[in-house]
CSV table of C-alpha atoms and ligand atoms in Angstrom, one decimal:
chain,number,residue,atom,x,y,z
Y,1,MET,CA,-35.5,-10.8,2.5
Y,2,ILE,CA,-35.8,-11.5,-1.3
Y,3,SER,CA,-34.6,-15.4,-1.7
Y,4,ARG,CA,-31.3,-16.0,-2.7
Y,5,ARG,CA,-32.3,-18.4,-5.3
Y,6,ARG,CA,-34.5,-15.8,-7.1
Y,7,PHE,CA,-32.2,-12.9,-6.9
Y,8,LEU,CA,-29.2,-15.0,-8.2
Y,9,GLY,CA,-31.4,-16.4,-10.9
Y,10,GLY,CA,-29.7,-16.1,-14.3
Y,11,ALA,CA,-26.9,-13.9,-13.0
Y,12,LEU,CA,-24.4,-16.3,-15.0
Y,13,GLY,CA,-24.5,-15.3,-18.3
Y,14,ALA,CA,-23.1,-17.2,-21.5
Y,15,GLY,CA,-20.4,-14.8,-22.0
Y,16,VAL,CA,-18.8,-15.4,-18.6
Y,17,LEU,CA,-18.6,-19.0,-19.6
Y,18,ALA,CA,-16.9,-18.1,-22.4
Y,19,GLY,CA,-14.4,-16.5,-20.1
Y,20,CYS,CA,-14.2,-13.0,-21.2
Y,21,SER,CA,-11.2,-11.9,-18.9
Y,22,SER,CA,-9.0,-8.9,-19.2
Y,23,ASP,CA,-5.7,-8.6,-17.6
Y,24,PRO,CA,-3.2,-11.4,-17.5
Y,25,GLY,CA,-3.4,-13.4,-14.2
Y,26,GLN,CA,-7.0,-11.7,-13.7
Y,27,GLY,CA,-10.5,-13.5,-13.8
Y,28,GLY,CA,-12.4,-10.4,-13.4
Y,29,GLN,CA,-13.6,-8.4,-16.3
Y,30,LEU,CA,-12.1,-5.0,-16.6
Y,31,LEU,CA,-14.3,-1.9,-16.2
Y,32,ARG,CA,-13.1,1.2,-18.1
Y,33,SER,CA,-13.7,4.6,-16.5
Y,34,LYS,CA,-15.2,7.5,-18.5
Y,35,ALA,CA,-13.6,10.3,-16.6
Y,36,SER,CA,-10.2,11.5,-17.7
Y,37,LEU,CA,-7.4,10.1,-15.7
Y,38,PRO,CA,-4.5,11.8,-14.3
Y,39,GLU,CA,-1.0,11.5,-15.6
Y,40,PRO,CA,0.5,8.4,-13.3
Y,41,PHE,CA,3.0,9.6,-10.5
Y,42,GLN,CA,2.0,13.1,-10.1
Y,43,VAL,CA,-0.5,12.9,-7.1
Y,44,PRO,CA,1.4,12.7,-3.7
Y,45,LEU,CA,0.8,9.5,-1.5
Y,46,THR,CA,-0.9,10.1,1.8
Y,47,GLN,CA,-1.2,8.2,4.9
Y,48,PRO,CA,-4.4,7.5,6.5
Y,49,PRO,CA,-4.7,9.3,10.1
Y,50,VAL,CA,-3.7,6.9,12.9
Y,51,LEU,CA,-6.5,6.2,15.7
Y,52,ALA,CA,-5.2,5.0,18.8
Y,53,PRO,CA,-7.4,3.7,21.8
Y,54,GLY,CA,-8.3,5.8,24.5
Y,55,ALA,CA,-9.0,5.1,28.2
Y,56,GLY,CA,-10.3,1.4,28.6
Y,57,GLY,CA,-9.1,0.5,25.1
Y,58,ARG,CA,-12.1,2.6,23.8
Y,59,VAL,CA,-12.1,3.5,20.0
Y,60,ARG,CA,-14.8,5.4,18.3
Y,61,LEU,CA,-15.6,4.8,14.7
Y,62,ALA,CA,-18.4,6.3,12.5
Y,63,ALA,CA,-19.3,5.1,8.9
Y,64,ARG,CA,-20.7,8.0,6.7
Y,65,ALA,CA,-21.2,9.1,3.2
Y,66,ALA,CA,-18.6,11.9,2.2
Y,67,GLU,CA,-17.0,13.3,-0.7
Y,68,GLN,CA,-13.6,12.8,-1.4
Y,69,GLU,CA,-11.4,14.2,-4.3
Y,70,LEU,CA,-9.9,10.6,-5.6
Y,71,LEU,CA,-9.1,12.2,-9.1
Y,72,PRO,CA,-7.7,15.3,-9.2
Y,73,GLY,CA,-10.7,18.2,-9.6
Y,74,LEU,CA,-13.4,15.7,-9.2
Y,75,HIS,CA,-15.5,14.6,-6.0
Y,76,THR,CA,-16.2,11.3,-5.7
Y,77,PRO,CA,-19.2,10.3,-3.1
Y,78,VAL,CA,-17.7,7.5,-0.8
Y,79,LEU,CA,-18.9,5.5,2.1
Y,80,GLY,CA,-15.8,6.0,4.7
Y,81,TYR,CA,-15.1,5.0,8.4
Y,82,ASP,CA,-15.0,8.4,9.6
Y,83,GLY,CA,-15.8,9.8,6.5
Y,84,ILE,CA,-12.6,8.7,4.7
Y,85,PHE,CA,-11.0,6.3,2.1
Y,86,PRO,CA,-9.2,4.4,3.7
Y,87,GLY,CA,-10.5,4.6,7.0
Y,88,PRO,CA,-7.9,5.8,10.0
Y,89,THR,CA,-5.5,3.3,10.8
Y,90,LEU,CA,-6.5,1.6,14.3
Y,91,GLU,CA,-3.0,1.3,16.0
Y,92,VAL,CA,-3.1,-1.1,18.7
Y,93,THR,CA,-0.7,-3.4,21.1
Y,94,ARG,CA,-0.7,-6.9,21.4
Y,95,GLY,CA,-2.7,-8.2,24.7
Y,96,ARG,CA,-4.7,-4.7,25.1
Y,97,PRO,CA,-8.2,-5.4,24.2
Y,98,VAL,CA,-10.1,-2.9,22.2
Y,99,ALA,CA,-13.7,-2.2,22.4
Y,100,LEU,CA,-14.5,-0.4,18.9
Y,101,GLU,CA,-17.6,1.5,19.2
Y,102,TYR,CA,-19.1,1.7,15.7
Y,103,THR,CA,-21.9,3.9,14.7
Y,104,SER,CA,-23.3,3.7,11.4
Y,105,ASP,CA,-24.9,6.7,9.5
Y,106,LEU,CA,-25.0,5.2,6.4
Y,107,PRO,CA,-28.2,4.6,4.8
Y,108,VAL,CA,-27.9,0.9,4.3
Y,109,PRO,CA,-27.0,-1.8,6.8
Y,110,THR,CA,-23.5,-2.6,7.6
Y,111,VAL,CA,-21.0,-5.2,9.5
Y,112,VAL,CA,-17.8,-4.6,10.5
Y,113,HIS,CA,-15.1,-7.6,10.2
Y,114,LEU,CA,-11.6,-7.4,11.6
Y,115,HIS,CA,-9.9,-9.5,8.9
Y,116,GLY,CA,-6.8,-11.3,10.4
Y,117,GLY,CA,-8.4,-10.9,14.0
Y,118,THR,CA,-8.8,-13.7,16.5
Y,119,THR,CA,-12.2,-12.4,17.7
Y,120,PRO,CA,-15.1,-14.1,19.6
Y,121,ALA,CA,-17.9,-14.9,17.3
Y,122,ALA,CA,-20.2,-12.2,18.7
Y,123,SER,CA,-17.7,-9.5,17.5
Y,124,ASP,CA,-16.3,-11.1,14.3
Y,125,GLY,CA,-18.8,-9.6,12.0
Y,126,PHE,CA,-20.9,-12.7,11.1
Y,127,PRO,CA,-22.3,-11.7,7.5
Y,128,THR,CA,-25.9,-11.4,8.7
Y,129,ASP,CA,-25.3,-9.7,12.3
Y,130,LEU,CA,-26.4,-6.4,10.8
Y,131,VAL,CA,-25.7,-2.9,12.2
Y,132,GLN,CA,-28.8,-1.0,10.9
Y,133,PRO,CA,-28.6,2.7,9.7
Y,134,GLY,CA,-28.4,4.9,12.6
Y,135,ALA,CA,-27.4,2.3,15.2
Y,136,THR,CA,-24.4,1.6,17.4
Y,137,ARG,CA,-22.7,-1.4,18.2
Y,138,THR,CA,-19.6,-2.4,20.4
Y,139,TYR,CA,-17.3,-4.8,18.8
Y,140,ASP,CA,-14.7,-6.8,21.3
Y,141,TYR,CA,-11.2,-7.4,20.1
Y,142,PRO,CA,-9.1,-9.4,22.5
Y,143,LEU,CA,-6.0,-8.6,20.2
Y,144,ASP,CA,-4.3,-11.6,21.9
Y,145,GLN,CA,-2.3,-12.2,18.6
Y,146,ARG,CA,0.9,-11.7,17.3
Y,147,ALA,CA,1.8,-8.2,15.7
Y,148,ALA,CA,0.5,-8.0,12.3
Y,149,THR,CA,-0.9,-5.8,9.5
Y,150,LEU,CA,-4.7,-6.2,9.8
Y,151,TRP,CA,-7.7,-4.6,8.0
Y,152,TYR,CA,-11.0,-3.9,8.7
Y,153,HIS,CA,-14.1,-3.7,6.4
Y,154,ASP,CA,-17.5,-4.3,5.7
Y,155,HIS,CA,-18.8,-7.7,5.3
Y,156,ARG,CA,-22.6,-7.6,4.9
Y,157,MET,CA,-24.0,-10.6,3.4
Y,158,ASP,CA,-24.7,-10.2,-0.5
Y,159,PHE,CA,-23.3,-6.5,-0.4
Y,160,THR,CA,-19.6,-6.9,0.6
Y,161,GLY,CA,-18.3,-6.0,-2.9
Y,162,PRO,CA,-20.1,-2.7,-3.3
Y,163,ALA,CA,-19.4,-1.3,0.1
Y,164,VAL,CA,-15.9,-1.8,0.3
Y,165,TYR,CA,-15.5,-0.5,-3.4
Y,166,ARG,CA,-17.1,2.7,-2.2
Y,167,GLY,CA,-14.7,3.0,0.5
Y,168,LEU,CA,-15.5,0.8,3.6
Y,169,ALA,CA,-11.9,-0.5,4.5
Y,170,GLY,CA,-9.1,0.6,7.0
Y,171,PHE,CA,-5.8,-0.8,8.3
Y,172,MET,CA,-5.4,-2.1,12.0
Y,173,LEU,CA,-1.5,-2.3,13.0
Y,174,ILE,CA,-0.8,-4.7,15.9
Y,175,ARG,CA,2.4,-4.2,17.5
Y,176,ASP,CA,4.2,-6.3,20.1
Y,177,ASP,CA,7.8,-6.4,22.0
Y,178,GLU,CA,9.0,-9.1,19.7
Y,179,GLU,CA,8.8,-6.9,16.6
Y,180,ASP,CA,10.0,-3.8,18.7
Y,181,ARG,CA,13.1,-5.5,19.3
Y,182,LEU,CA,13.7,-6.0,15.6
Y,183,ASP,CA,14.5,-1.9,15.1
Y,184,LEU,CA,12.6,-1.9,12.1
Y,185,PRO,CA,12.2,1.2,10.0
Y,186,ARG,CA,9.5,3.4,12.0
Y,187,ASP,CA,7.5,6.7,11.7
Y,188,GLU,CA,7.9,8.2,8.1
Y,189,ARG,CA,9.9,5.1,7.1
Y,190,GLU,CA,7.0,2.7,7.9
Y,191,LEU,CA,4.3,3.2,5.2
Y,192,VAL,CA,0.8,1.4,5.0
Y,193,LEU,CA,0.1,1.0,1.2
Y,194,MET,CA,-3.5,-0.2,0.7
Y,195,VAL,CA,-3.8,-1.0,-3.1
Y,196,THR,CA,-7.4,-1.1,-4.7
Y,197,ASP,CA,-8.5,-0.5,-8.2
Y,198,ARG,CA,-11.4,1.3,-9.3
Y,199,ALA,CA,-13.3,2.6,-12.4
Y,200,PHE,CA,-14.9,6.1,-12.5
Y,201,HIS,CA,-17.8,7.9,-14.5
Y,202,ALA,CA,-16.9,11.1,-16.2
Y,203,ASP,CA,-18.4,13.1,-13.4
Y,204,GLY,CA,-16.2,11.4,-11.0
Y,205,THR,CA,-18.6,9.0,-9.3
Y,206,LEU,CA,-17.4,5.4,-8.9
Y,207,ASP,CA,-18.6,2.8,-11.4
Y,208,TYR,CA,-19.7,-0.5,-10.1
Y,209,PRO,CA,-21.6,-3.0,-12.3
Y,210,ALA,CA,-24.1,-4.0,-9.3
Y,211,MET,CA,-27.4,-5.5,-10.1
Y,212,ASP,CA,-29.1,-2.7,-8.2
Y,213,VAL,CA,-27.0,0.5,-7.3
Y,214,SER,CA,-29.0,1.2,-4.1
Y,215,MET,CA,-27.3,-1.5,-2.4
Y,216,THR,CA,-30.8,-2.6,-1.0
Y,217,GLY,CA,-32.5,-4.9,-3.5
Y,218,MET,CA,-30.9,-7.2,-6.0
Y,219,PRO,CA,-27.3,-8.2,-4.8
Y,220,GLY,CA,-24.4,-9.3,-7.3
Y,221,VAL,CA,-23.1,-7.8,-10.4
Y,222,ARG,CA,-24.5,-8.0,-14.0
Y,223,ASP,CA,-23.6,-11.1,-15.9
Y,224,ASP,CA,-20.3,-10.0,-17.7
Y,225,TYR,CA,-18.6,-9.4,-14.2
Y,226,VAL,CA,-19.8,-12.6,-12.4
Y,227,GLU,CA,-16.1,-13.8,-12.5
Y,228,GLY,CA,-15.0,-10.3,-10.6
Y,229,VAL,CA,-14.7,-6.5,-11.2
Y,230,THR,CA,-11.5,-4.9,-12.2
Y,231,GLY,CA,-11.2,-1.1,-12.6
Y,232,ASP,CA,-8.4,0.7,-14.6
Y,233,VAL,CA,-7.5,3.0,-12.1
Y,234,VAL,CA,-5.0,1.8,-9.4
Y,235,LEU,CA,-5.2,3.7,-6.0
Y,236,VAL,CA,-2.9,3.5,-3.1
Y,237,ASN,CA,-4.6,4.7,-0.3
Y,238,GLY,CA,-7.1,6.2,-2.2
Y,239,ARG,CA,-4.7,8.3,-4.4
Y,240,PRO,CA,-4.4,7.4,-8.2
Y,241,TRP,CA,-0.9,6.0,-9.1
Y,242,PRO,CA,0.8,8.5,-6.5
Y,243,SER,CA,4.4,9.4,-5.9
Y,244,HIS,CA,6.4,9.5,-2.7
Y,245,GLU,CA,9.8,11.3,-1.7
Y,246,VAL,CA,11.9,8.8,0.4
Y,247,GLY,CA,15.5,9.3,2.0
Y,248,ALA,CA,17.9,6.9,0.8
Y,249,ALA,CA,17.2,4.6,3.7
Y,250,ARG,CA,15.4,1.3,4.6
Y,251,HIS,CA,11.5,1.5,4.4
Y,252,ARG,CA,9.2,-0.7,5.8
Y,253,LEU,CA,6.3,-1.1,3.1
Y,254,ARG,CA,3.1,-2.8,4.6
Y,255,TRP,CA,1.2,-3.7,1.4
Y,256,LEU,CA,-2.7,-4.7,1.5
Y,257,ASN,CA,-4.5,-5.8,-1.5
Y,258,ALA,CA,-7.9,-4.6,-0.8
Y,259,SER,CA,-9.3,-4.6,-4.4
Y,260,ASN,CA,-12.4,-6.7,-5.1
Y,261,SER,CA,-10.7,-9.3,-7.5
Y,262,ARG,CA,-7.6,-7.8,-8.9
Y,263,ARG,CA,-4.3,-9.6,-8.2
Y,264,TYR,CA,-0.9,-8.0,-8.5
Y,265,ARG,CA,2.5,-8.7,-8.7
Y,266,LEU,CA,4.9,-5.8,-7.8
Y,267,ARG,CA,8.1,-5.5,-8.9
Y,268,LEU,CA,10.6,-2.5,-8.5
Y,269,ASP,CA,11.9,-0.7,-11.9
Y,270,PRO,CA,14.6,-0.3,-12.1
Y,271,PRO,CA,15.7,-3.1,-9.4
Y,272,PRO,CA,18.6,-2.1,-7.2
Y,273,PRO,CA,22.0,-3.1,-8.2
Y,274,GLY,CA,22.1,-6.9,-7.7
Y,275,GLY,CA,18.5,-7.4,-7.5
Y,276,GLY,CA,16.3,-8.7,-4.6
Y,277,GLY,CA,14.6,-5.3,-4.1
Y,278,PHE,CA,12.1,-6.5,-1.8
Y,279,VAL,CA,13.1,-8.2,1.7
Y,280,ARG,CA,10.0,-10.0,2.7
Y,281,ILE,CA,9.6,-9.8,6.5
Y,282,GLY,CA,6.2,-10.5,7.3
Y,283,THR,CA,2.8,-11.9,5.7
Y,284,ASP,CA,-1.0,-11.9,6.9
Y,285,GLY,CA,-0.5,-13.3,10.3
Y,286,GLY,CA,2.9,-11.2,11.2
Y,287,LEU,CA,6.5,-11.8,11.0
Y,288,LEU,CA,8.1,-14.8,8.8
Y,289,ALA,CA,10.8,-16.9,10.7
Y,290,SER,CA,13.4,-15.4,8.6
Y,291,ALA,CA,13.6,-12.8,5.8
Y,292,ALA,CA,13.2,-13.6,2.2
Y,293,GLY,CA,14.7,-11.5,-0.7
Y,294,SER,CA,12.6,-11.3,-3.6
Y,295,ASP,CA,12.1,-9.6,-6.9
Y,296,VAL,CA,8.4,-9.5,-7.0
Y,297,LEU,CA,5.5,-9.8,-4.4
Y,298,THR,CA,2.0,-11.3,-5.3
Y,299,LEU,CA,-0.9,-10.1,-3.7
Y,300,ALA,CA,-4.5,-11.6,-4.2
Y,301,PRO,CA,-7.4,-9.8,-2.6
Y,302,GLY,CA,-7.0,-9.9,1.0
Y,303,GLU,CA,-3.6,-10.7,1.3
Y,304,ARG,CA,-0.9,-8.7,2.9
Y,305,VAL,CA,2.7,-8.5,2.3
Y,306,ASP,CA,5.3,-6.6,4.9
Y,307,ALA,CA,8.5,-5.8,3.0
Y,308,LEU,CA,11.4,-3.8,3.3
Y,309,VAL,CA,13.2,-1.7,0.7
Y,310,ASP,CA,16.5,-0.3,1.2
Y,311,PHE,CA,16.4,3.1,-1.2
Y,312,GLY,CA,20.2,3.6,0.2
Y,313,ARG,CA,20.8,1.0,-2.5
Y,314,TYR,CA,19.8,3.8,-5.1
Y,315,PRO,CA,21.7,6.8,-6.2
Y,316,VAL,CA,20.1,9.7,-4.8
Y,317,GLY,CA,17.6,11.4,-7.5
Y,318,SER,CA,16.5,8.0,-8.4
Y,319,ARG,CA,13.0,7.4,-9.5
Y,320,VAL,CA,11.9,3.9,-8.5
Y,321,THR,CA,8.6,2.7,-10.0
Y,322,VAL,CA,6.7,-0.1,-8.5
Y,323,ARG,CA,5.0,-2.0,-11.5
Y,324,ASN,CA,2.5,-4.6,-11.6
Y,325,ASP,CA,3.3,-7.7,-13.9
Y,326,LEU,CA,-0.6,-8.5,-13.8
Y,327,GLY,CA,-1.7,-5.5,-15.5
Y,328,ARG,CA,-1.8,-4.1,-18.9
Y,329,GLY,CA,-1.7,-0.3,-19.7
Y,330,PRO,CA,-2.6,1.9,-17.0
Y,331,THR,CA,-2.8,-1.2,-14.4
Y,332,ALA,CA,0.7,-2.3,-15.1
Y,333,GLY,CA,1.9,0.7,-12.9
Y,334,VAL,CA,1.1,1.1,-9.2
Y,335,MET,CA,3.1,4.0,-7.4
Y,336,ARG,CA,6.7,5.4,-7.6
Y,337,PHE,CA,9.2,6.4,-4.9
Y,338,VAL,CA,11.7,9.3,-5.4
Y,339,VAL,CA,14.9,8.7,-3.8
Y,340,ALA,CA,15.4,12.8,-2.6
Y,341,ARG,CA,17.7,12.8,-0.3
Y,342,ARG,CA,20.5,11.3,1.6
Y,343,ALA,CA,19.4,9.9,4.9
Y,344,ALA,CA,21.2,8.5,8.0
Y,345,ASP,CA,19.8,4.8,8.7
Y,346,ALA,CA,19.6,3.5,12.5
Y,347,SER,CA,17.3,0.5,11.7
Y,348,ARG,CA,18.8,-2.6,11.9
Y,349,PRO,CA,20.2,-4.2,8.4
Y,350,VAL,CA,17.5,-7.2,7.5
Y,351,THR,CA,18.7,-9.1,4.5
Y,352,ALA,CA,17.4,-12.6,3.0
Y,353,GLY,CA,18.1,-15.1,5.9
Y,354,THR,CA,17.9,-12.8,8.9
Y,355,ARG,CA,16.2,-14.5,11.6
Y,356,LEU,CA,13.0,-12.4,12.8
Y,357,SER,CA,10.6,-14.6,14.8
Y,358,GLU,CA,10.0,-18.2,16.0
Y,359,ILE,CA,7.3,-20.0,14.1
Y,360,GLU,CA,5.8,-23.0,16.0
Y,361,PRO,CA,5.2,-25.5,13.2
Y,362,LEU,CA,1.5,-27.2,13.5
Y,363,SER,CA,1.8,-30.7,13.2
Y,364,TRP,CA,-0.1,-32.4,10.3
Y,365,SER,CA,-0.3,-35.6,8.4
Y,366,ALA,CA,-0.6,-35.3,4.8
Y,367,ALA,CA,-2.8,-38.5,4.7
Y,368,THR,CA,-5.6,-37.3,6.4
Y,369,PRO,CA,-7.3,-34.2,5.3
Y,370,ARG,CA,-10.1,-34.0,7.7
Y,371,ARG,CA,-12.3,-31.7,5.4
Y,372,ARG,CA,-12.4,-31.0,1.8
Y,373,PHE,CA,-13.8,-27.8,0.1
Y,374,ARG,CA,-14.4,-27.3,-3.5
Y,375,PHE,CA,-14.4,-24.1,-4.8
Y,376,ARG,CA,-16.2,-23.9,-8.3
Y,377,ARG,CA,-18.6,-21.9,-10.4
Y,378,GLY,CA,-21.7,-24.0,-10.7
Y,379,VAL,CA,-25.6,-23.8,-11.0
Y,380,ILE,CA,-27.8,-25.4,-8.5
Y,381,GLY,CA,-31.4,-25.5,-8.9
Y,382,GLU,CA,-32.1,-21.8,-9.4
Y,383,HIS,CA,-29.0,-20.6,-8.1
Y,384,ARG,CA,-26.4,-19.7,-10.5
Y,385,GLY,CA,-23.1,-18.3,-9.4
Y,386,TRP,CA,-20.5,-19.6,-7.2
Y,387,LEU,CA,-20.5,-22.5,-4.7
Y,388,ILE,CA,-18.5,-24.4,-2.2
Y,389,ASN,CA,-18.9,-28.0,-2.2
Y,390,ASP,CA,-21.7,-27.7,-4.4
Y,391,GLU,CA,-23.8,-25.2,-2.2
Y,392,PRO,CA,-24.4,-21.8,-1.9
Y,393,PHE,CA,-23.8,-19.7,1.3
Y,394,ASP,CA,-26.5,-20.5,3.9
Y,395,PRO,CA,-26.1,-18.6,7.3
Y,396,ASP,CA,-28.0,-21.1,9.2
Y,397,ARG,CA,-26.3,-24.0,8.0
Y,398,PRO,CA,-22.8,-24.9,9.3
Y,399,VAL,CA,-20.8,-27.0,7.1
Y,400,ALA,CA,-18.4,-28.0,9.8
Y,401,ARG,CA,-18.4,-28.3,13.5
Y,402,VAL,CA,-14.8,-28.0,15.0
Y,403,PRO,CA,-13.9,-28.5,18.7
Y,404,ALA,CA,-12.2,-25.8,20.0
Y,405,GLY,CA,-8.5,-26.3,20.3
Y,406,ARG,CA,-8.0,-29.1,17.8
Y,407,THR,CA,-5.8,-28.7,14.7
Y,408,GLU,CA,-7.2,-29.9,11.4
Y,409,VAL,CA,-6.1,-29.9,7.7
Y,410,TRP,CA,-8.5,-28.5,5.3
Y,411,ARG,CA,-8.1,-29.3,1.7
Y,412,MET,CA,-9.0,-26.7,-0.6
Y,413,VAL,CA,-9.5,-27.3,-4.3
Y,414,THR,CA,-10.4,-25.0,-7.2
Y,415,ASP,CA,-11.6,-24.4,-10.6
Y,416,ILE,CA,-10.0,-20.9,-11.5
Y,417,HIS,CA,-8.3,-18.4,-9.1
Y,418,HIS,CA,-10.0,-18.2,-5.7
Y,419,PRO,CA,-8.2,-16.2,-2.9
Y,420,VAL,CA,-9.5,-18.3,0.1
Y,421,HIS,CA,-9.9,-16.8,3.5
Y,422,LEU,CA,-10.7,-18.1,7.0
Y,423,HIS,CA,-12.1,-16.3,9.9
Y,424,LEU,CA,-10.7,-16.8,13.4
Y,425,ALA,CA,-8.1,-19.1,13.0
Y,426,PRO,CA,-4.8,-18.6,11.2
Y,427,PHE,CA,-3.0,-21.4,9.2
Y,428,GLN,CA,0.0,-22.8,7.9
Y,429,LEU,CA,0.2,-24.2,4.3
Y,430,ALA,CA,1.0,-27.9,4.4
Y,431,GLY,CA,4.8,-28.3,3.2
Y,432,GLN,CA,5.3,-24.4,3.0
Y,433,PRO,CA,6.5,-23.3,6.6
Y,434,GLU,CA,8.4,-20.6,5.2
Y,435,ALA,CA,5.4,-19.0,4.2
Y,436,GLY,CA,4.3,-18.3,8.0
Y,437,TRP,CA,0.9,-17.7,9.5
Y,438,LYS,CA,-1.7,-17.1,6.5
Y,439,ASP,CA,-5.3,-16.0,6.9
Y,440,THR,CA,-6.0,-15.7,3.2
Y,441,VAL,CA,-4.2,-17.9,0.6
Y,442,ASP,CA,-4.0,-17.1,-3.2
Y,443,LEU,CA,-5.2,-20.5,-4.7
Y,444,LEU,CA,-4.5,-20.8,-8.7
Y,445,PRO,CA,-6.9,-22.4,-11.0
Y,446,GLY,CA,-6.9,-26.3,-10.7
Y,447,GLN,CA,-5.0,-26.1,-7.6
Y,448,THR,CA,-5.3,-28.3,-4.3
Y,449,ALA,CA,-3.7,-27.0,-1.1
Y,450,ASP,CA,-3.8,-28.2,2.1
Y,451,LEU,CA,-4.2,-25.6,4.9
Y,452,VAL,CA,-3.0,-26.8,8.5
Y,453,VAL,CA,-5.4,-25.1,11.1
Y,454,ARG,CA,-5.5,-24.7,14.9
Y,455,PHE,CA,-9.0,-23.5,16.1
Y,456,PRO,CA,-8.9,-21.2,19.1
Y,457,ASP,CA,-11.3,-21.5,22.0
Y,458,HIS,CA,-13.7,-19.0,20.6
Y,459,PRO,CA,-17.1,-21.2,20.3
Y,460,GLY,CA,-19.6,-19.8,17.7
Y,461,ARG,CA,-20.3,-19.3,14.3
Y,462,TYR,CA,-17.6,-18.1,11.6
Y,463,VAL,CA,-17.3,-18.4,7.9
Y,464,LEU,CA,-14.7,-19.1,5.2
Y,465,HIS,CA,-15.0,-17.6,1.8
Y,466,CYS,CA,-13.7,-16.4,-1.0
Y,467,HIS,CA,-12.1,-13.1,-0.8
Y,468,ASN,CA,-13.2,-12.1,-4.6
Y,469,LEU,CA,-15.7,-10.0,-3.5
Y,470,GLU,CA,-18.0,-10.7,-6.3
Y,471,HIS,CA,-17.7,-14.3,-5.6
Y,472,GLU,CA,-18.2,-13.7,-1.8
Y,473,ASP,CA,-21.4,-12.0,-2.6
Y,474,MET,CA,-22.6,-14.5,-5.0
Y,475,ALA,CA,-22.7,-17.1,-2.4
Y,476,MET,CA,-19.0,-18.4,-2.4
Y,477,MET,CA,-19.0,-18.5,1.3
Y,478,ALA,CA,-19.7,-21.2,4.2
Y,479,ARG,CA,-20.4,-21.0,8.0
Y,480,PHE,CA,-18.3,-23.2,10.4
Y,481,ASP,CA,-18.9,-23.5,13.9
Y,482,VAL,CA,-16.5,-23.9,16.7
Y,483,VAL,CA,-18.0,-26.1,19.6
T,501,C2O,CU1,-11.7,-9.8,4.8
T,501,C2O,CU2,-14.5,-12.4,5.8
T,501,C2O,O1,-13.2,-10.8,4.9
T,502,CU,CU1,-13.6,-16.9,-5.8
C-alpha cells in the first residue's frame, strides 16, 4: 500500500486555504455539470425496492457496476447494491438478527457499514476490513435496537467518497412495536427520501474530482475540492428534482442526506396555512420523545430526519415544492409534491407536542468531559489534509479505549463545519434532551459540543469520523476500541 504521507502530500492547495466556497452554508466546492439538465419537478419520484430477510434472517446483496438513467435520456455508469442506486431498502424488525451475505462483483475492494447500527466489531465494516473483488462476506446484525432509519454504504479507507458518489448507498428501516402502536402513515404514505447532489459530464457519466479516477491508486480529491465536493444536480432516490403526486393526507417522509459534503435546509413552499409544515417525529436513532413542529429541516451528511407532512392542510391541486435554503440556483430546489386528490386519513393525528416515545436521559456532568476531539484542517509532516487531535487516521492506533457499558462525555471542537459520526454507540447531546438519540451531529464552524455516549458491550475496534466524505477520505477519522 502506498503510504498515506506520500499520497496526501501537496493535496491541500493555497486556493483552498483562501476559502473558495460555493453555496451558503457549504464548505465544499461546487462542481458544475456539462450535461444538459432536465427541467426541475418533471421526473417522477421512485421508491427503492424493498428487500426483506428470508429464512434465518438471511439477506443476499450483490454489488455490481451497472448503468442507470439518472438524467433523462442519458445512461450513467453506477456502482450499485444489486446494481441499483439507491440500493434496495432492507426492511427488518427489532430483535430479529439479520445475516447480510454480501458479494462484491466490483473491480475494487469494498467495505459495507451499517450506519446507525449497534453492530459487533467484526461486522461493523472497519475501513480496512476489505471485501475483495469476487469475494463474499457475511455481516451479522443483531438489530437489538430501536426502530429507526438506518442506511448502509461503502466504507473503504481512503475511497468512501468516490464509492458512495457512484452509488453504493441504501436504506435500512428497523421497525418495532412501539412505533407500530403509533399508527403512523404507512405504505404509499411512507416515503424514504435519499438526498444526494452530483455533477455530470456531457455524456452522462458522473464527474468527481478524484486524484485518481480508477479508485485504486491515489485517494482524495484535487486541490480545489479538499473542503468537499458539491454538485449542481439534486437527486432524490437517484431522480433529479423529482415530482410526486400525493393524496391530501398525512405522509411520513424519512429524509436521509447521503451527499458527500452538501448540507440542506429544507422548507415547504408554500408553507401550509399557519406554518409548521414539518412535524418532526424522529432522528438518526428513531423516535423523538415528543413531536416538534418546524418550518425547516436541516440535514448534514449522514443525518436522518423523520417528519410528517399533512398534505390535507393544502387545497387539492396545490404544488408544494421542497426548497433548500442552503442552495443557490438549481440546488435551491429539491423536489415537489403535487396534492392530486382528496384522501381519507386513518393515521393518528400527530402535532407538535404529541408524546411519541420514552427516551431515557443519559446522566452526565458538564464539568468532566472525559475526552476531547479537535477536528481541524492542518499539516503534520508531509500529511496535509484533515486531522483529529492533530493526527491523520491510523487504523492500527486506537485513540481511546473505552470499557464496555461506561457512559462518557466526549467533547467535539471544530474549525469549520464537520458532521461528526460515531460508530456503534448512539449519543445524546448534552443539554439538548429534545434532540433524541443521534449518531451524527452537524457541528458548525468553531463549535464545541458535548456528546453523552454509553458504549454497548461489543468489544473491538470502531471509528469516529467526519461524515463529509472528502474529509473522511483525507484522514479525518480515528479508531476507538471498546474493551
Ligand atoms: Cu455513514 Cu462511518 O459512516
Ligand atoms: Cu469534516
